[in-house]
Amino acid sequence: MNRTPHIFLTFIFLSAMHISVYAGNTAEFKLFDKGKSTYDIVLSPAASPSEKTAAKELQSYIKDISGTTLPLINNGKGSLKHHIFIGFQDHLALKSGVKQPDFKDEGFIYRCIGKDLWIYGGPQRGTLYGVYSFLQKELGCRWFTPSYSFIPKLQKWAFKSSLYHQEKPAIGIRHNQYYEAADPKWAVRHFNNAIYQTPEYGGSERYWNAHTMGQFMPAKNYYADHPEYFALRNGKRIDNGQLCLSNPHVLRICIEKLRNAMRQNPDFTIYSLSQNDNQLYCQCEKCQALADHYGGQSGLLLWFVNQAADAVANEFPDKYVGTFAYTYTRQPPIGIKPRQNVVVRLCSIECCFVHSLEDCSEDNNKHFLADLKTWSTLAPHLYIWDYIVTYSQYLGPFPNFSVIGPNIKTFIRHNAIGIQEEAQYQTPCSEFSELRSYVTAAMLWNPDQDLDSLVNDFIYGYYGKSAKTIREYYDLVQGLVTPNIHMNIYPNAWHPIFSDEFLQKGFALMKRARQEAENEDVLFRVERVGLGLLFLKTMRQRKEALADGTFDELCRIVRRDKGRISESRSLEKFEDEIRNIK
């Protein structure tokens, strides 16, 4: 196979696509040629903070690509013969009849009008996204990870008079929770709008907190004097379960704490009033009567949250109160609906995650899909908390890439307003973490994209001369999935999806990939991919792994990358466990 880095192949393909799109149209305009340009970048005097950022980013990247600096003008008129207009401006409406986008509209268009180039969308983030899309799709820029980008060096670049490209997000709130995706600049360049951003980068649509009832009313502060505020279980009030939601004092305190949280954290969109992370709900007579009346524990919770949402609605008319449909509250209620300012965050934690929800034979997926369908008819605002992580072994191979896009499309079809893809947020040290972050971000924006194209774009742009072998290893892992073998988020190294034959084939590929790595940076990335094999062998063949250096190699890489073994296990704890097993 040709070993030209795939990023160059991608750029060639995009250029060819322009030729095919513009065939028969002879008008072509040079944006730059041998370090010179007749274009400037024009902002409206009323440009938003993020549109100003968009113009500066475009200027900076074009300089990196071409060596020429386009003048940046903020009077709406420009100084040169030809212009790149950033953001909607009145003369765009006069020329084309285009209506001004809404402030929060994240869709965008870039197009040629006359000899000028226009990039515009909603002032909050749409225009900024349009600039990043233009840099990516037209000029070939890639932001693979927060620490590694590819910016091409071009002598010249031209666009045709028929250039027109339009996009809009598939879903409103997009939260990619990989470690890499927490970097604000990387996140905004991949259209992830749930990570904190300053106004210069468009702000964000964030969900404040989770499992907040225990934070609002911690047992250490309330239990001694008011045990009646807490769940009754088997005839006794306990301090490690849920709150007693039928108690009016609990409601009053939670409303007060929720209101204070909204006042003190004004930059969020949704504020959580949600159950603690356990299933010890209150069994007192009043709570049970409400649960029976409303079809289960979800009905009792919604009855409670609706009252709190009513209490804060006047002060915060543009904010939302969020709660869970999670574990014992996942089943939809009967005879009660969420208020208009309530967001229900439905969690898929029980599901199989190596088959899509709609193509899985496992009962957990069927039951979740049924609940999703019902919630989509009840909740005016449905937000999905999905899982693309194995909590029990961050390092273990997880063949779930083919599921990400189809599940996102399922959520969208059922009226979700946002999706949180929970992943390895604690550590950069996991199998294909960088690739997963890249693919997940892309699918949240547009889940109809071709998975193989995204995977190849990343692998051949990130893994250098080892890319072909890394792609073979990727295919080996994804090929482990069969229709009748399921995997939830708590697998172990002896899961039937793994085998000694898989280990043997995988180690052979990773040995080759390390040999092919042309420098230390590529070797670093390749070693991270191999962590899954090192981990599986350590767990499955402990004595051999201790003797042949496999375990030491695993620890070296995880220590170097400041990683973790799982959500609850540090490397130090893991080392102690492995070395001291009798």
Coordinates of C-alpha atoms in Angstrom, one line a residue:
M1 CA 0.0 0.0 0.0
N2 CA 1.2 3.5 -0.7
R3 CA 2.7 4.9 2.5
T4 CA 2.0 8.5 1.8
P5 CA 0.4 9.8 5.0
H6 CA -3.4 9.6 4.6
I7 CA -3.9 13.3 5.4
F8 CA -2.3 14.1 2.0
L9 CA -4.5 11.5 0.3
T10 CA -7.5 13.1 2.0
F11 CA -6.5 16.6 0.7
I12 CA -6.0 15.2 -2.8
F13 CA -9.5 13.6 -2.6
L14 CA -11.1 16.8 -1.5
S15 CA -9.4 18.8 -4.3
A16 CA -10.6 16.2 -6.8
M17 CA -14.1 16.6 -5.4
H18 CA -14.0 20.3 -6.1
I19 CA -12.9 19.7 -9.7
S20 CA -15.9 17.3 -10.2
V21 CA -18.3 19.7 -8.6
Y22 CA -17.1 22.6 -10.6
A23 CA -16.7 20.9 -13.9
G24 CA -18.0 23.1 -16.7
N25 CA -17.6 26.3 -14.7
T26 CA -14.5 28.2 -15.8
A27 CA -14.5 31.0 -13.2
E28 CA -11.7 30.4 -10.6
F29 CA -10.4 32.8 -8.0
K30 CA -6.9 32.5 -6.4
L31 CA -7.1 33.0 -2.7
F32 CA -3.3 33.0 -2.5
D33 CA -0.4 32.2 -4.9
K34 CA 3.3 32.1 -4.0
G35 CA 2.9 34.2 -0.8
K36 CA 0.6 36.8 -2.3
S37 CA -3.1 37.5 -2.2
T38 CA -5.6 40.1 -3.4
Y39 CA -8.0 39.2 -0.5
D40 CA -8.6 40.7 2.9
I41 CA -10.7 39.4 5.8
V42 CA -13.7 41.6 6.6
L43 CA -15.7 41.7 9.8
S44 CA -18.8 43.7 10.6
P45 CA -18.4 46.4 13.3
A46 CA -21.1 44.5 15.1
A47 CA -19.3 41.1 15.0
S48 CA -19.7 38.9 18.0
P49 CA -16.7 37.9 20.1
S50 CA -16.6 34.4 18.5
E51 CA -16.8 35.9 15.0
K52 CA -13.8 38.1 15.8
T53 CA -12.0 34.9 16.9
A54 CA -13.1 33.2 13.7
A55 CA -11.5 36.0 11.6
K56 CA -8.3 35.8 13.6
E57 CA -8.1 32.1 13.3
L58 CA -8.7 32.2 9.6
Q59 CA -6.0 34.8 9.2
S60 CA -3.5 32.8 11.3
Y61 CA -4.1 29.5 9.6
I62 CA -3.9 31.0 6.1
K63 CA -0.6 32.5 7.0
D64 CA 0.7 29.1 8.3
I65 CA -0.5 27.4 5.1
S66 CA 0.6 30.0 2.5
G67 CA 3.1 32.3 4.1
T68 CA 0.9 35.4 3.4
T69 CA -1.0 37.5 5.9
L70 CA -4.4 38.7 4.8
P71 CA -5.4 42.1 6.2
L72 CA -8.1 41.9 8.8
I73 CA -10.6 44.8 8.6
N74 CA -13.5 45.4 11.0
N75 CA -15.4 48.1 9.2
G76 CA -17.5 45.9 7.0
K77 CA -16.0 47.3 3.8
G78 CA -12.5 45.9 3.3
S79 CA -9.4 47.5 1.8
L80 CA -8.4 45.3 -1.1
K81 CA -10.0 44.2 -4.4
H82 CA -11.5 41.0 -3.0
H83 CA -12.8 39.9 0.3
I84 CA -13.5 37.1 2.7
F85 CA -16.5 38.2 4.7
I86 CA -16.8 36.6 8.2
G87 CA -20.3 36.6 9.7
F88 CA -23.6 37.8 8.4
Q89 CA -23.5 41.4 7.1
D90 CA -26.3 43.5 5.7
H91 CA -24.9 43.6 2.2
L92 CA -25.1 39.8 2.1
A93 CA -28.9 40.1 2.4
L94 CA -28.9 42.7 -0.4
K95 CA -26.8 40.5 -2.7
S96 CA -28.4 37.2 -2.1
G97 CA -31.7 37.6 -0.1
V98 CA -30.2 35.5 2.7
K99 CA -31.9 36.1 6.1
Q100 CA -29.8 36.7 9.2
P101 CA -29.3 33.5 11.2
D102 CA -30.6 33.3 14.8
F103 CA -27.9 34.1 17.4
K104 CA -27.7 30.5 18.7
D105 CA -28.0 28.9 15.2
E106 CA -24.9 26.6 15.0
G107 CA -25.4 25.9 11.3
F108 CA -23.2 27.7 8.8
I109 CA -22.6 28.3 5.1
Y110 CA -19.4 29.1 3.2
R111 CA -19.9 30.2 -0.4
C112 CA -18.7 32.3 -3.3
I113 CA -20.6 35.4 -4.3
G114 CA -19.1 37.3 -7.2
K115 CA -15.4 37.0 -6.5
D116 CA -15.8 37.2 -2.7
L117 CA -15.9 34.4 -0.2
W118 CA -18.5 34.4 2.6
I119 CA -18.4 32.4 5.8
Y120 CA -21.4 32.9 8.0
G121 CA -23.8 31.3 10.6
G122 CA -25.3 32.1 13.9
P123 CA -23.1 34.8 15.7
Q124 CA -22.7 32.7 18.9
R125 CA -20.9 29.7 17.4
G126 CA -22.1 29.1 13.8
T127 CA -19.7 31.4 12.0
L128 CA -16.8 30.1 14.0
Y129 CA -17.7 26.5 13.2
G130 CA -17.9 27.6 9.5
V131 CA -14.3 28.9 9.6
Y132 CA -13.1 25.6 11.1
S133 CA -15.0 23.6 8.6
F134 CA -13.6 25.6 5.7
L135 CA -10.1 25.1 7.0
Q136 CA -10.6 21.4 7.4
K137 CA -12.6 20.6 4.2
E138 CA -11.1 23.0 1.8
L139 CA -7.6 23.6 3.0
G140 CA -6.9 20.2 4.6
C141 CA -6.2 21.2 8.2
R142 CA -6.6 18.5 10.9
W143 CA -6.6 18.8 14.6
F144 CA -6.0 15.2 15.6
T145 CA -5.3 15.7 19.3
P146 CA -4.8 18.8 21.5
S147 CA -1.0 18.3 21.0
Y148 CA -0.8 17.2 17.4
S149 CA -2.3 18.9 14.3
F150 CA -1.6 18.8 10.6
I151 CA -1.5 22.1 8.8
P152 CA -0.6 21.8 5.1
K153 CA 1.9 24.0 3.3
L154 CA 0.6 25.2 0.0
Q155 CA 2.0 27.4 -2.7
K156 CA -1.4 28.3 -4.1
W157 CA -5.1 27.6 -3.6
A158 CA -8.1 28.7 -5.6
F159 CA -11.9 28.3 -5.4
K160 CA -14.5 28.1 -8.0
S161 CA -17.4 30.5 -8.4
S162 CA -19.9 27.7 -7.6
L163 CA -18.4 27.0 -4.2
Y164 CA -21.2 26.4 -1.8
H165 CA -21.1 24.3 1.4
Q166 CA -23.7 24.2 4.2
E167 CA -23.9 22.2 7.4
K168 CA -25.9 22.1 10.6
P169 CA -25.6 20.0 13.7
A170 CA -27.6 16.8 14.0
I171 CA -28.3 17.5 17.7
G172 CA -28.2 20.6 19.9
I173 CA -25.9 19.7 22.8
R174 CA -22.9 17.6 22.1
H175 CA -20.7 16.4 25.0
N176 CA -17.8 14.2 24.1
Q177 CA -16.3 13.1 27.4
Y178 CA -12.9 11.7 26.4
Y179 CA -9.9 13.0 28.2
E180 CA -8.6 14.6 25.0
A181 CA -11.9 16.3 24.3
A182 CA -11.8 18.3 27.5
D183 CA -9.3 20.6 25.9
P184 CA -11.3 23.7 25.0
K185 CA -9.6 24.6 21.8
W186 CA -9.7 21.1 20.5
A187 CA -13.3 20.8 21.5
V188 CA -14.5 23.9 19.7
R189 CA -12.6 22.9 16.5
H190 CA -14.6 19.7 16.6
F191 CA -17.9 21.4 17.3
N192 CA -18.3 20.0 20.9
N193 CA -20.4 22.7 22.6
A194 CA -20.7 21.2 26.1
I195 CA -17.1 22.0 27.2
Y196 CA -16.5 25.3 28.9
Q197 CA -15.6 28.0 26.4
T198 CA -15.0 31.8 26.9
P199 CA -17.3 34.1 24.9
E200 CA -14.3 34.5 22.4
Y201 CA -14.9 30.8 21.5
G202 CA -18.7 31.0 21.6
G203 CA -19.5 30.0 25.2
S204 CA -21.1 26.6 25.7
E205 CA -24.3 24.6 26.5
R206 CA -23.2 22.9 29.7
Y207 CA -25.1 20.7 32.1
W208 CA -24.3 21.6 35.7
N209 CA -23.4 18.6 37.9
A210 CA -25.1 15.2 38.6
H211 CA -26.3 13.2 41.6
T212 CA -26.9 16.5 43.4
M213 CA -29.5 15.5 46.1
G214 CA -26.7 14.2 48.2
Q215 CA -24.7 17.3 47.6
F216 CA -27.6 19.6 48.5
M217 CA -28.4 17.6 51.6
P218 CA -25.3 15.7 52.8
A219 CA -26.0 13.2 55.5
K220 CA -23.1 14.5 57.6
N221 CA -25.0 17.9 57.9
Y222 CA -28.6 16.7 58.3
Y223 CA -28.9 13.1 59.4
A224 CA -28.2 13.5 63.1
D225 CA -30.9 16.0 63.7
H226 CA -33.3 15.0 60.9
P227 CA -33.1 11.3 60.0
E228 CA -36.7 11.7 58.6
Y229 CA -35.1 13.6 55.6
F230 CA -33.5 10.4 54.5
A231 CA -34.7 7.1 52.9
L232 CA -36.6 4.6 55.0
R233 CA -35.3 1.1 54.3
N234 CA -36.5 -2.0 56.1
G235 CA -38.1 0.1 58.8
K236 CA -35.0 2.2 59.4
R237 CA -33.9 5.6 58.2
I238 CA -30.4 5.3 56.6
D239 CA -27.7 7.8 55.8
N240 CA -26.3 6.3 52.7
G241 CA -29.3 6.1 50.4
Q242 CA -31.7 8.5 48.7
L243 CA -33.7 11.4 50.3
C244 CA -37.3 11.1 51.4
L245 CA -38.9 12.9 48.5
S246 CA -42.3 13.1 50.1
N247 CA -41.0 15.2 53.0
P248 CA -41.9 18.9 52.4
H249 CA -38.8 20.1 54.2
V250 CA -36.6 18.1 51.8
L251 CA -38.3 19.8 48.9
R252 CA -37.9 23.2 50.5
I253 CA -34.2 22.7 51.1
C254 CA -33.5 21.3 47.7
I255 CA -35.3 24.3 46.0
E256 CA -33.2 26.7 48.1
K257 CA -29.9 24.8 47.2
L258 CA -30.9 24.6 43.5
R259 CA -31.7 28.3 43.3
N260 CA -28.4 29.2 44.9
A261 CA -26.5 26.9 42.5
M262 CA -28.2 28.6 39.5
R263 CA -27.3 32.0 40.9
Q264 CA -23.7 31.1 41.6
N265 CA -23.2 29.3 38.3
P266 CA -24.9 31.5 35.7
D267 CA -23.0 30.1 32.6
F268 CA -24.8 26.8 32.5
T269 CA -27.8 25.8 30.5
I270 CA -29.2 22.9 32.6
Y271 CA -29.0 22.4 36.4
S272 CA -29.2 19.0 37.9
L273 CA -31.6 18.1 40.7
S274 CA -31.1 14.3 40.6
Q275 CA -30.9 11.2 42.6
N276 CA -27.8 9.9 44.3
D277 CA -25.8 7.2 42.6
N278 CA -27.4 4.2 44.4
Q279 CA -30.7 2.4 44.4
L280 CA -31.7 2.7 48.0
Y281 CA -34.8 4.8 47.4
C282 CA -37.2 5.6 50.2
Q283 CA -39.8 3.0 51.2
C284 CA -41.9 5.1 53.6
E285 CA -45.6 5.0 53.2
K286 CA -46.0 8.5 51.6
C287 CA -43.2 7.9 49.1
Q288 CA -44.5 4.5 48.2
A289 CA -48.0 5.9 47.7
L290 CA -46.8 8.6 45.3
A291 CA -44.7 6.0 43.4
D292 CA -47.7 3.7 43.1
H293 CA -49.9 6.6 42.0
Y294 CA -47.4 7.7 39.2
G295 CA -46.4 4.3 38.0
G296 CA -43.1 3.8 39.8
Q297 CA -40.1 5.6 41.3
S298 CA -39.6 7.8 38.2
G299 CA -43.1 9.2 38.8
L300 CA -42.2 10.1 42.4
L301 CA -38.9 11.7 41.3
L302 CA -40.7 13.7 38.6
W303 CA -43.4 14.8 41.0
F304 CA -40.6 16.2 43.2
V305 CA -38.5 17.8 40.5
N306 CA -41.6 19.4 38.8
Q307 CA -42.3 21.4 42.0
A308 CA -38.7 22.6 42.2
A309 CA -38.8 23.6 38.5
D310 CA -41.9 25.6 39.1
A311 CA -40.3 27.4 42.0
V312 CA -37.3 28.6 39.9
A313 CA -39.0 29.2 36.6
N314 CA -39.8 32.9 37.1
E315 CA -36.3 33.9 38.2
F316 CA -34.6 31.7 35.5
P317 CA -36.9 31.7 32.5
D318 CA -34.2 30.7 30.0
K319 CA -32.7 27.9 32.2
Y320 CA -33.7 24.2 32.7
V321 CA -33.8 21.9 35.7
G322 CA -32.4 18.4 34.8
T323 CA -33.0 15.1 36.4
F324 CA -32.3 11.4 35.8
A325 CA -34.1 8.5 34.3
Y326 CA -31.4 6.2 35.6
T327 CA -31.4 2.6 37.0
Y328 CA -34.5 2.4 39.3
T329 CA -36.0 5.6 37.8
R330 CA -35.4 4.7 34.1
Q331 CA -38.9 3.2 33.5
P332 CA -41.2 6.0 32.3
P333 CA -44.0 7.1 34.8
I334 CA -47.7 7.1 34.3
G335 CA -50.0 10.1 34.7
I336 CA -47.4 12.7 35.0
K337 CA -45.1 14.6 32.6
P338 CA -42.0 16.8 33.0
R339 CA -42.6 20.5 33.1
Q340 CA -41.5 22.6 30.1
N341 CA -38.4 23.7 31.9
V342 CA -37.4 20.1 33.0
V343 CA -34.8 18.1 31.1
V344 CA -34.9 14.3 31.6
R345 CA -31.4 12.7 31.3
L346 CA -32.0 9.1 30.2
C347 CA -29.1 6.8 31.0
S348 CA -28.2 3.6 29.0
I349 CA -25.9 2.1 31.6
E350 CA -27.4 -1.4 31.5
C351 CA -27.1 -2.0 27.8
C352 CA -24.8 -4.0 25.5
F353 CA -22.4 -1.6 23.8
V354 CA -20.9 -3.7 21.1
H355 CA -24.2 -3.9 19.2
S356 CA -26.4 -1.0 18.3
L357 CA -29.6 -0.5 20.2
E358 CA -31.8 -1.3 17.3
D359 CA -29.8 -4.3 16.1
C360 CA -29.1 -6.2 19.3
S361 CA -30.8 -9.4 20.4
E362 CA -30.1 -8.8 24.1
D363 CA -33.0 -8.0 26.4
N364 CA -31.3 -5.0 28.1
N365 CA -31.1 -3.2 24.8
K366 CA -34.7 -4.1 23.9
H367 CA -36.0 -2.8 27.3
F368 CA -33.9 0.4 27.0
L369 CA -35.2 1.1 23.5
A370 CA -38.8 0.6 24.7
D371 CA -38.2 3.1 27.6
L372 CA -36.5 5.5 25.2
K373 CA -39.5 5.5 22.9
T374 CA -41.9 6.2 25.8
W375 CA -39.8 8.9 27.3
S376 CA -39.6 10.6 23.9
T377 CA -43.3 11.1 23.9
L378 CA -43.4 12.3 27.5
A379 CA -40.4 14.6 27.9
P380 CA -40.4 18.0 26.2
H381 CA -36.6 17.9 26.5
L382 CA -34.8 14.5 26.5
Y383 CA -31.1 14.4 27.1
I384 CA -29.1 11.1 26.7
W385 CA -26.3 10.0 29.0
D386 CA -24.7 7.2 26.9
Y387 CA -21.6 5.1 27.6
I388 CA -18.7 4.4 25.3
V389 CA -16.3 3.3 28.0
T390 CA -15.5 0.1 30.0
Y391 CA -15.3 1.3 33.6
S392 CA -13.8 -2.0 34.8
Q393 CA -10.8 -1.9 32.5
Y394 CA -9.9 1.4 30.7
L395 CA -7.0 -0.3 28.9
G396 CA -8.9 -3.3 27.6
P397 CA -9.9 -3.5 23.9
F398 CA -13.4 -2.3 23.4
P399 CA -14.9 -3.1 19.9
N400 CA -17.6 -0.6 19.8
F401 CA -16.7 1.8 17.0
S402 CA -19.5 0.6 14.7
V403 CA -22.1 1.3 17.4
I404 CA -21.4 5.0 18.1
G405 CA -23.0 6.5 15.0
P406 CA -26.1 4.3 14.8
N407 CA -26.9 4.8 18.5
I408 CA -26.5 8.6 18.1
K409 CA -29.0 8.4 15.2
T410 CA -31.4 6.4 17.3
F411 CA -31.3 9.0 20.0
I412 CA -31.9 11.8 17.5
R413 CA -34.9 10.0 16.0
H414 CA -36.4 9.9 19.5
N415 CA -36.2 13.7 20.0
A416 CA -33.1 14.0 22.1
I417 CA -31.9 17.6 22.5
G418 CA -28.4 16.5 23.7
I419 CA -26.1 13.6 24.1
Q420 CA -23.4 13.0 26.7
E421 CA -21.0 10.3 25.6
E422 CA -19.3 9.3 28.8
A423 CA -15.8 7.9 28.1
Q424 CA -12.3 7.8 29.7
Y425 CA -12.5 11.3 31.2
Q426 CA -9.9 10.5 33.9
T427 CA -7.0 9.4 31.8
P428 CA -5.4 9.7 28.3
C429 CA -4.1 6.2 28.7
S430 CA -6.6 3.8 27.0
E431 CA -6.9 1.8 23.8
F432 CA -7.4 4.1 20.8
S433 CA -8.5 7.0 23.1
E434 CA -7.3 9.6 20.6
L435 CA -9.1 7.9 17.7
R436 CA -12.2 7.4 19.8
S437 CA -12.4 11.1 20.7
Y438 CA -11.9 12.1 17.1
V439 CA -14.6 9.8 15.8
T440 CA -17.1 10.5 18.6
A441 CA -16.8 14.3 18.1
A442 CA -17.5 13.9 14.3
M443 CA -20.4 11.5 14.9
L444 CA -22.1 13.9 17.4
W445 CA -22.0 16.6 14.8
N446 CA -23.1 14.4 11.9
P447 CA -23.7 10.6 12.6
D448 CA -24.3 10.0 8.9
Q449 CA -20.6 10.3 8.2
D450 CA -18.8 7.2 6.9
L451 CA -17.0 5.5 9.8
D452 CA -14.2 3.9 7.7
S453 CA -13.3 7.3 6.2
L454 CA -13.1 8.9 9.6
V455 CA -11.0 6.1 11.0
N456 CA -8.6 6.1 8.0
D457 CA -8.4 9.9 8.1
F458 CA -7.1 9.7 11.7
I459 CA -5.0 6.6 11.6
Y460 CA -3.1 7.5 8.4
G461 CA -2.6 11.1 9.6
Y462 CA -1.5 10.2 13.2
Y463 CA 0.4 6.9 13.1
G464 CA 2.9 7.7 10.4
K465 CA 4.6 4.7 8.7
S466 CA 2.9 2.4 11.3
A467 CA -0.5 3.4 10.0
K468 CA -1.3 0.4 7.8
T469 CA -0.4 -2.0 10.6
I470 CA -2.4 0.0 13.2
R471 CA -5.4 -0.2 10.8
E472 CA -5.0 -4.0 10.7
Y473 CA -5.0 -4.1 14.4
Y474 CA -8.1 -1.9 14.6
D475 CA -9.8 -4.3 12.2
L476 CA -8.7 -7.3 14.3
V477 CA -10.3 -5.8 17.4
Q478 CA -13.5 -4.7 15.8
G479 CA -13.8 -8.1 14.2
L480 CA -14.2 -9.8 17.6
V481 CA -17.8 -8.9 17.7
T482 CA -20.3 -11.6 16.8
P483 CA -24.1 -11.4 16.9
N484 CA -24.5 -13.5 20.0
I485 CA -21.6 -12.2 22.2
H486 CA -22.5 -9.1 24.2
M487 CA -20.5 -6.7 26.3
N488 CA -21.6 -4.2 28.9
I489 CA -19.4 -1.5 30.5
Y490 CA -18.1 -3.9 33.1
P491 CA -16.3 -6.6 31.2
N492 CA -13.1 -8.4 32.4
A493 CA -10.1 -9.9 30.6
W494 CA -11.8 -13.4 30.5
H495 CA -14.8 -12.1 28.5
P496 CA -15.6 -14.6 25.7
I497 CA -14.9 -11.9 23.2
F498 CA -11.2 -12.3 24.0
S499 CA -8.9 -15.3 23.3
D500 CA -5.3 -16.4 23.4
E501 CA -5.4 -16.5 19.6
F502 CA -6.4 -12.8 19.5
L503 CA -3.5 -12.0 21.8
Q504 CA -1.1 -13.8 19.6
K505 CA -2.3 -12.0 16.4
G506 CA -2.4 -8.7 18.2
F507 CA 1.1 -8.9 19.6
A508 CA 2.5 -9.8 16.2
L509 CA 0.8 -6.7 14.7
M510 CA 2.0 -4.4 17.5
K511 CA 5.6 -5.7 17.2
R512 CA 5.5 -4.8 13.5
A513 CA 3.9 -1.4 14.2
R514 CA 6.7 -0.5 16.7
Q515 CA 9.4 -1.5 14.2
E516 CA 7.8 0.7 11.5
A517 CA 7.5 3.8 13.7
E518 CA 9.8 6.4 12.1
N519 CA 10.4 8.6 15.2
E520 CA 9.8 8.8 19.0
D521 CA 6.5 10.6 18.6
V522 CA 5.0 7.9 16.4
L523 CA 6.4 5.2 18.7
F524 CA 4.7 6.9 21.7
R525 CA 1.3 6.7 19.9
V526 CA 1.8 3.1 18.8
E527 CA 2.7 2.1 22.4
R528 CA -0.5 3.5 23.7
V529 CA -2.5 1.4 21.2
G530 CA -0.7 -1.7 22.5
L531 CA -1.8 -1.2 26.1
G532 CA -4.9 -3.3 25.6
L533 CA -2.8 -6.4 24.7
L534 CA -0.4 -5.8 27.6
F535 CA -3.3 -5.5 30.0
L536 CA -5.1 -8.6 28.7
K537 CA -2.0 -10.7 28.9
T538 CA -1.2 -9.5 32.4
M539 CA -4.6 -10.4 33.6
R540 CA -5.0 -13.7 31.7
Q541 CA -1.4 -15.0 31.9
R542 CA -0.1 -13.3 35.1
K543 CA 3.0 -15.4 35.8
E544 CA 4.2 -15.3 32.3
A545 CA 3.6 -11.5 32.1
L546 CA 5.6 -11.0 35.3
A547 CA 8.4 -13.1 34.0
D548 CA 8.7 -11.9 30.4
G549 CA 8.5 -8.2 31.0
T550 CA 4.9 -7.7 29.7
F551 CA 3.7 -6.3 33.1
D552 CA 6.8 -4.0 33.4
E553 CA 6.1 -2.6 29.9
L554 CA 2.5 -2.0 30.8
C555 CA 3.4 -0.2 34.0
R556 CA 6.1 1.9 32.2
I557 CA 3.7 3.2 29.6
V558 CA 0.8 3.9 32.0
R559 CA 3.2 5.6 34.4
R560 CA 4.7 7.7 31.6
D561 CA 1.3 8.8 30.5
K562 CA 0.0 9.4 34.0
G563 CA -2.8 7.0 33.4
R564 CA -5.2 4.8 35.4
I565 CA -6.2 1.2 35.0
S566 CA -9.9 1.7 35.6
E567 CA -12.3 4.2 37.1
S568 CA -11.6 3.0 40.7
R569 CA -8.0 1.6 40.3
S570 CA -4.8 3.6 40.1
L571 CA -1.7 2.2 38.6
E572 CA -0.2 1.8 42.1
K573 CA -3.1 -0.1 43.4
F574 CA -3.0 -2.4 40.3
E575 CA 0.7 -3.0 40.6
D576 CA 0.2 -4.1 44.2
E577 CA -2.6 -6.4 43.3
I578 CA -0.8 -8.1 40.5
R579 CA 2.5 -8.6 42.3
N580 CA 0.8 -9.9 45.5
I581 CA -1.7 -12.4 44.0
K582 CA -1.0 -15.8 45.6

